[in-house]
Tab-separated table of C-alpha atoms in Angstrom:
chain	number	residue	atom	x	y	z
A	1	UNK	CA	-77.510	-58.190	-4.873
A	2	UNK	CA	-78.590	-57.631	-8.467
A	3	UNK	CA	-76.818	-55.026	-10.538
A	4	UNK	CA	-78.857	-52.151	-11.866
A	5	UNK	CA	-78.386	-49.281	-14.270
A	6	UNK	CA	-78.717	-45.642	-13.190
A	7	UNK	CA	-82.273	-45.915	-14.514
A	8	UNK	CA	-82.979	-48.749	-12.065
A	9	UNK	CA	-83.193	-51.622	-14.575
A	10	UNK	CA	-82.234	-54.979	-13.032
A	11	UNK	CA	-81.717	-58.514	-14.315
A	12	UNK	CA	-84.509	-60.681	-12.939
A	13	UNK	CA	-83.705	-63.878	-11.003
A	14	UNK	CA	-85.758	-65.773	-13.595
A	15	UNK	CA	-83.470	-64.529	-16.381
A	16	UNK	CA	-80.402	-65.643	-14.427
A	17	UNK	CA	-81.956	-69.079	-14.170
A	18	UNK	CA	-82.984	-69.163	-17.851
A	19	UNK	CA	-79.541	-68.106	-19.030
A	20	UNK	CA	-77.892	-70.688	-16.804
A	21	UNK	CA	-80.147	-73.375	-18.276
A	22	UNK	CA	-79.466	-72.152	-21.831
A	23	UNK	CA	-75.705	-72.418	-21.311
A	24	UNK	CA	-76.060	-76.091	-20.378
A	25	UNK	CA	-78.651	-77.113	-22.960
A	26	UNK	CA	-79.388	-77.019	-26.696
A	27	UNK	CA	-80.837	-73.501	-26.693
A	28	UNK	CA	-80.019	-71.314	-29.708
A	29	UNK	CA	-81.220	-68.005	-28.332
A	30	UNK	CA	-83.148	-66.182	-25.647
A	31	UNK	CA	-85.236	-63.086	-26.296
A	32	UNK	CA	-85.184	-60.551	-23.454
A	33	UNK	CA	-87.192	-57.395	-22.851
A	34	UNK	CA	-87.525	-54.764	-20.150
A	35	UNK	CA	-90.772	-55.204	-18.241
A	36	UNK	CA	-91.566	-53.269	-15.057
A	37	UNK	CA	-87.932	-52.143	-14.787
A	38	UNK	CA	-86.592	-55.691	-15.009
A	39	UNK	CA	-84.866	-57.645	-17.752
A	40	UNK	CA	-86.917	-60.771	-18.344
A	41	UNK	CA	-86.950	-63.640	-20.839
A	42	UNK	CA	-89.983	-63.477	-23.134
A	43	UNK	CA	-89.116	-66.230	-25.629
A	44	UNK	CA	-86.504	-68.809	-26.536
A	45	UNK	CA	-85.690	-71.155	-29.388
A	46	UNK	CA	-83.855	-74.485	-29.397
A	47	UNK	CA	-81.011	-75.352	-31.708
A	48	UNK	CA	-82.826	-76.760	-34.730
A	49	UNK	CA	-80.067	-76.714	-37.326
A	50	UNK	CA	-76.774	-75.026	-38.048
A	51	UNK	CA	-76.150	-71.531	-36.770
A	52	UNK	CA	-76.663	-70.197	-40.297
A	53	UNK	CA	-80.061	-71.875	-40.519
A	54	UNK	CA	-81.135	-70.746	-37.060
A	55	UNK	CA	-80.363	-67.075	-37.753
A	56	UNK	CA	-83.511	-67.109	-39.878
A	57	UNK	CA	-85.572	-67.664	-36.729
A	58	UNK	CA	-84.651	-64.282	-35.252
A	59	UNK	CA	-86.824	-62.311	-37.648
A	60	UNK	CA	-89.870	-64.270	-36.515
A	61	UNK	CA	-89.369	-62.866	-33.011
A	62	UNK	CA	-88.926	-59.214	-34.048
A	63	UNK	CA	-91.721	-56.686	-34.189
A	64	UNK	CA	-92.026	-53.015	-33.292
A	65	UNK	CA	-90.719	-53.438	-29.737
A	66	UNK	CA	-87.111	-53.175	-28.625
A	67	UNK	CA	-85.450	-56.292	-27.254
A	68	UNK	CA	-82.208	-58.147	-26.685
A	69	UNK	CA	-81.218	-61.547	-27.996
A	70	UNK	CA	-78.603	-63.823	-26.456
A	71	UNK	CA	-77.592	-66.082	-29.335
A	72	UNK	CA	-75.334	-69.105	-29.046
A	73	UNK	CA	-72.794	-69.230	-31.892
A	74	UNK	CA	-71.307	-72.378	-33.402
A	75	UNK	CA	-67.576	-72.957	-33.369
A	76	UNK	CA	-66.923	-70.938	-30.208
A	77	UNK	CA	-65.224	-72.320	-27.126
A	78	UNK	CA	-67.488	-72.282	-24.061
A	79	UNK	CA	-68.209	-70.292	-22.085
A	80	UNK	CA	-67.537	-67.368	-24.470
A	81	UNK	CA	-69.977	-68.501	-27.154
A	82	UNK	CA	-72.812	-65.967	-26.860
A	83	UNK	CA	-73.579	-63.001	-29.098
A	84	UNK	CA	-75.527	-60.159	-27.469
A	85	UNK	CA	-77.884	-58.499	-29.958
A	86	UNK	CA	-79.551	-55.180	-29.187
A	87	UNK	CA	-82.534	-54.714	-31.489
A	88	UNK	CA	-84.206	-51.295	-31.487
A	89	UNK	CA	-86.515	-50.812	-34.486
A	90	UNK	CA	-86.629	-47.384	-36.079
A	91	UNK	CA	-90.338	-47.004	-35.436
A	92	UNK	CA	-92.189	-48.215	-32.374
A	93	UNK	CA	-90.170	-47.620	-29.202
A	94	UNK	CA	-90.337	-44.238	-27.481
A	95	UNK	CA	-87.232	-42.145	-26.857
A	96	UNK	CA	-87.294	-43.232	-23.221
A	97	UNK	CA	-87.454	-46.918	-24.167
A	98	UNK	CA	-84.513	-46.546	-26.542
A	99	UNK	CA	-82.474	-44.846	-23.845
A	100	UNK	CA	-83.365	-47.558	-21.315
A	101	UNK	CA	-82.329	-50.392	-23.611
A	102	UNK	CA	-79.068	-48.664	-24.533
A	103	UNK	CA	-78.169	-47.834	-20.933
A	104	UNK	CA	-79.041	-51.306	-19.600
A	105	UNK	CA	-76.767	-53.156	-22.016
A	106	UNK	CA	-73.554	-53.050	-19.962
A	107	UNK	CA	-75.323	-53.993	-16.737
A	108	UNK	CA	-77.004	-56.810	-18.667
A	109	UNK	CA	-73.616	-58.290	-19.592
A	110	UNK	CA	-72.004	-57.576	-16.237
A	111	UNK	CA	-74.749	-59.238	-14.224
A	112	UNK	CA	-75.029	-62.283	-16.477
A	113	UNK	CA	-71.247	-62.484	-16.889
A	114	UNK	CA	-68.917	-60.725	-19.328
A	115	UNK	CA	-67.037	-63.983	-19.853
A	116	UNK	CA	-69.996	-65.533	-21.690
A	117	UNK	CA	-70.237	-62.915	-24.450
A	118	UNK	CA	-67.874	-63.021	-27.416
A	119	UNK	CA	-69.382	-60.104	-29.352
A	120	UNK	CA	-72.252	-57.639	-29.716
A	121	UNK	CA	-74.472	-56.585	-32.581
A	122	UNK	CA	-76.674	-53.502	-32.738
A	123	UNK	CA	-79.523	-53.595	-35.245
A	124	UNK	CA	-82.495	-51.364	-36.101
A	125	UNK	CA	-83.797	-53.350	-39.090
A	126	UNK	CA	-84.883	-56.958	-38.642
A	127	UNK	CA	-83.850	-57.622	-42.240
A	128	UNK	CA	-80.257	-57.190	-41.045
A	129	UNK	CA	-80.617	-59.857	-38.374
A	130	UNK	CA	-79.048	-62.429	-40.661
A	131	UNK	CA	-76.056	-64.719	-40.715
A	132	UNK	CA	-74.704	-62.942	-43.791
A	133	UNK	CA	-74.988	-59.449	-42.321
A	134	UNK	CA	-73.276	-60.354	-39.048
A	135	UNK	CA	-70.348	-62.222	-40.587
A	136	UNK	CA	-69.865	-59.570	-43.266
A	137	UNK	CA	-69.565	-57.067	-40.418
A	138	UNK	CA	-67.000	-59.301	-38.709
A	139	UNK	CA	-64.975	-59.564	-41.912
A	140	UNK	CA	-65.077	-55.793	-42.343
A	141	UNK	CA	-63.900	-55.250	-38.771
A	142	UNK	CA	-61.100	-57.779	-39.248
A	143	UNK	CA	-59.946	-56.050	-42.452
A	144	UNK	CA	-59.449	-52.839	-40.517
A	145	UNK	CA	-56.853	-54.553	-38.364
A	146	UNK	CA	-56.704	-55.349	-34.643
A	147	UNK	CA	-57.435	-52.646	-32.107
A	148	UNK	CA	-55.960	-52.167	-28.673
A	149	UNK	CA	-58.259	-52.636	-25.670
A	150	UNK	CA	-58.654	-48.865	-25.313
A	151	UNK	CA	-59.351	-48.476	-29.025
A	152	UNK	CA	-61.981	-51.214	-28.868
A	153	UNK	CA	-63.678	-49.530	-25.919
A	154	UNK	CA	-63.649	-46.103	-27.578
A	155	UNK	CA	-64.890	-47.520	-30.881
A	156	UNK	CA	-67.746	-49.320	-29.155
A	157	UNK	CA	-68.744	-46.223	-27.183
A	158	UNK	CA	-68.635	-44.096	-30.316
A	159	UNK	CA	-70.661	-46.623	-32.305
A	160	UNK	CA	-73.284	-46.914	-29.561
A	161	UNK	CA	-73.653	-43.139	-29.255
A	162	UNK	CA	-73.871	-42.751	-33.027
A	163	UNK	CA	-76.463	-45.506	-33.318
A	164	UNK	CA	-78.609	-44.060	-30.569
A	165	UNK	CA	-78.349	-40.532	-31.989
A	166	UNK	CA	-79.485	-41.854	-35.353
A	167	UNK	CA	-82.308	-43.823	-33.759
A	168	UNK	CA	-83.624	-40.928	-31.711
A	169	UNK	CA	-83.422	-38.407	-34.523
A	170	UNK	CA	-84.910	-40.692	-37.160
A	171	UNK	CA	-87.739	-42.222	-35.233
A	172	UNK	CA	-89.297	-39.423	-33.215
A	173	UNK	CA	-90.446	-35.915	-34.030
A	174	UNK	CA	-90.012	-34.036	-30.775
A	175	UNK	CA	-92.426	-31.269	-29.869
A	176	UNK	CA	-91.430	-27.864	-28.523
A	177	UNK	CA	-92.847	-26.339	-25.381
A	178	UNK	CA	-94.261	-22.777	-25.847
A	179	UNK	CA	-91.388	-21.135	-23.968
A	180	UNK	CA	-88.862	-22.911	-26.222
A	181	UNK	CA	-90.528	-21.497	-29.309
A	182	UNK	CA	-90.517	-17.987	-27.805
A	183	UNK	CA	-86.876	-18.272	-26.766
A	184	UNK	CA	-85.798	-19.440	-30.215
A	185	UNK	CA	-87.636	-16.525	-31.839
A	186	UNK	CA	-85.833	-14.113	-29.520
A	187	UNK	CA	-82.521	-15.864	-30.227
A	188	UNK	CA	-83.040	-15.465	-33.975
A	189	UNK	CA	-83.963	-11.812	-33.455
A	190	UNK	CA	-80.757	-11.186	-31.541
A	191	UNK	CA	-82.326	-10.319	-28.202
A	192	UNK	CA	-80.887	-13.474	-26.647
A	193	UNK	CA	-77.330	-14.811	-26.968
A	194	UNK	CA	-77.714	-18.270	-25.431
A	195	UNK	CA	-80.622	-20.684	-25.071
A	196	UNK	CA	-80.213	-23.883	-23.066
A	197	UNK	CA	-82.607	-26.723	-23.878
A	198	UNK	CA	-83.275	-30.243	-22.633
A	199	UNK	CA	-85.193	-33.249	-23.953
A	200	UNK	CA	-87.887	-34.663	-21.694
A	201	UNK	CA	-88.012	-38.346	-22.792
A	202	UNK	CA	-91.271	-39.019	-20.961
A	203	UNK	CA	-93.130	-36.158	-22.683
A	204	UNK	CA	-91.066	-36.549	-25.876
A	205	UNK	CA	-90.587	-32.841	-26.256
A	206	UNK	CA	-87.887	-30.170	-25.966
A	207	UNK	CA	-88.121	-27.885	-22.944
A	208	UNK	CA	-86.392	-24.646	-21.980
A	209	UNK	CA	-83.791	-24.783	-19.219
A	210	UNK	CA	-82.407	-21.254	-19.344
A	211	UNK	CA	-82.405	-18.252	-21.662
């Protein structure tokens, strides 16, 4: 049975097969996207040089759509030699798409196998998908000292939430439903004490829950 996120995203059998082949062959990276509620491979690149040289290929596969990359790193002991990259550009994806990619990440790793992934990288600018940026980040993390397992988990959760908050707030101007506008006017006037709102990711607007 394939694992799925609460949103219903699953890892396709074809991706399982592609990742298995990549682990046993000279593949540098796989590009994966969500299509029809499934994680599928959409592109791949062979090892054509050193890891540093091959990082330059990532930018050629980045556009305005969100995606994942599974990148094989040099100097790592198999099987834990893969870097999982979550790329969500600032402009392009909808709020719903950003939420889907963020929520599917853990299931992605769990279904393909946690033991294959040595690290993760979140990026919203393809200009930061470089060898220098990633290893500078590693050096910075190392300088801060080792973390316990719980500290690593909490730091990763905090970083993911912060990144997604920044993405959603920077990339999309959410509309307000008419009743939200009325409720906020009444709140400012003092006739209401509490207004409860929710974001509808499909409509990309803020709606009133209770006032």
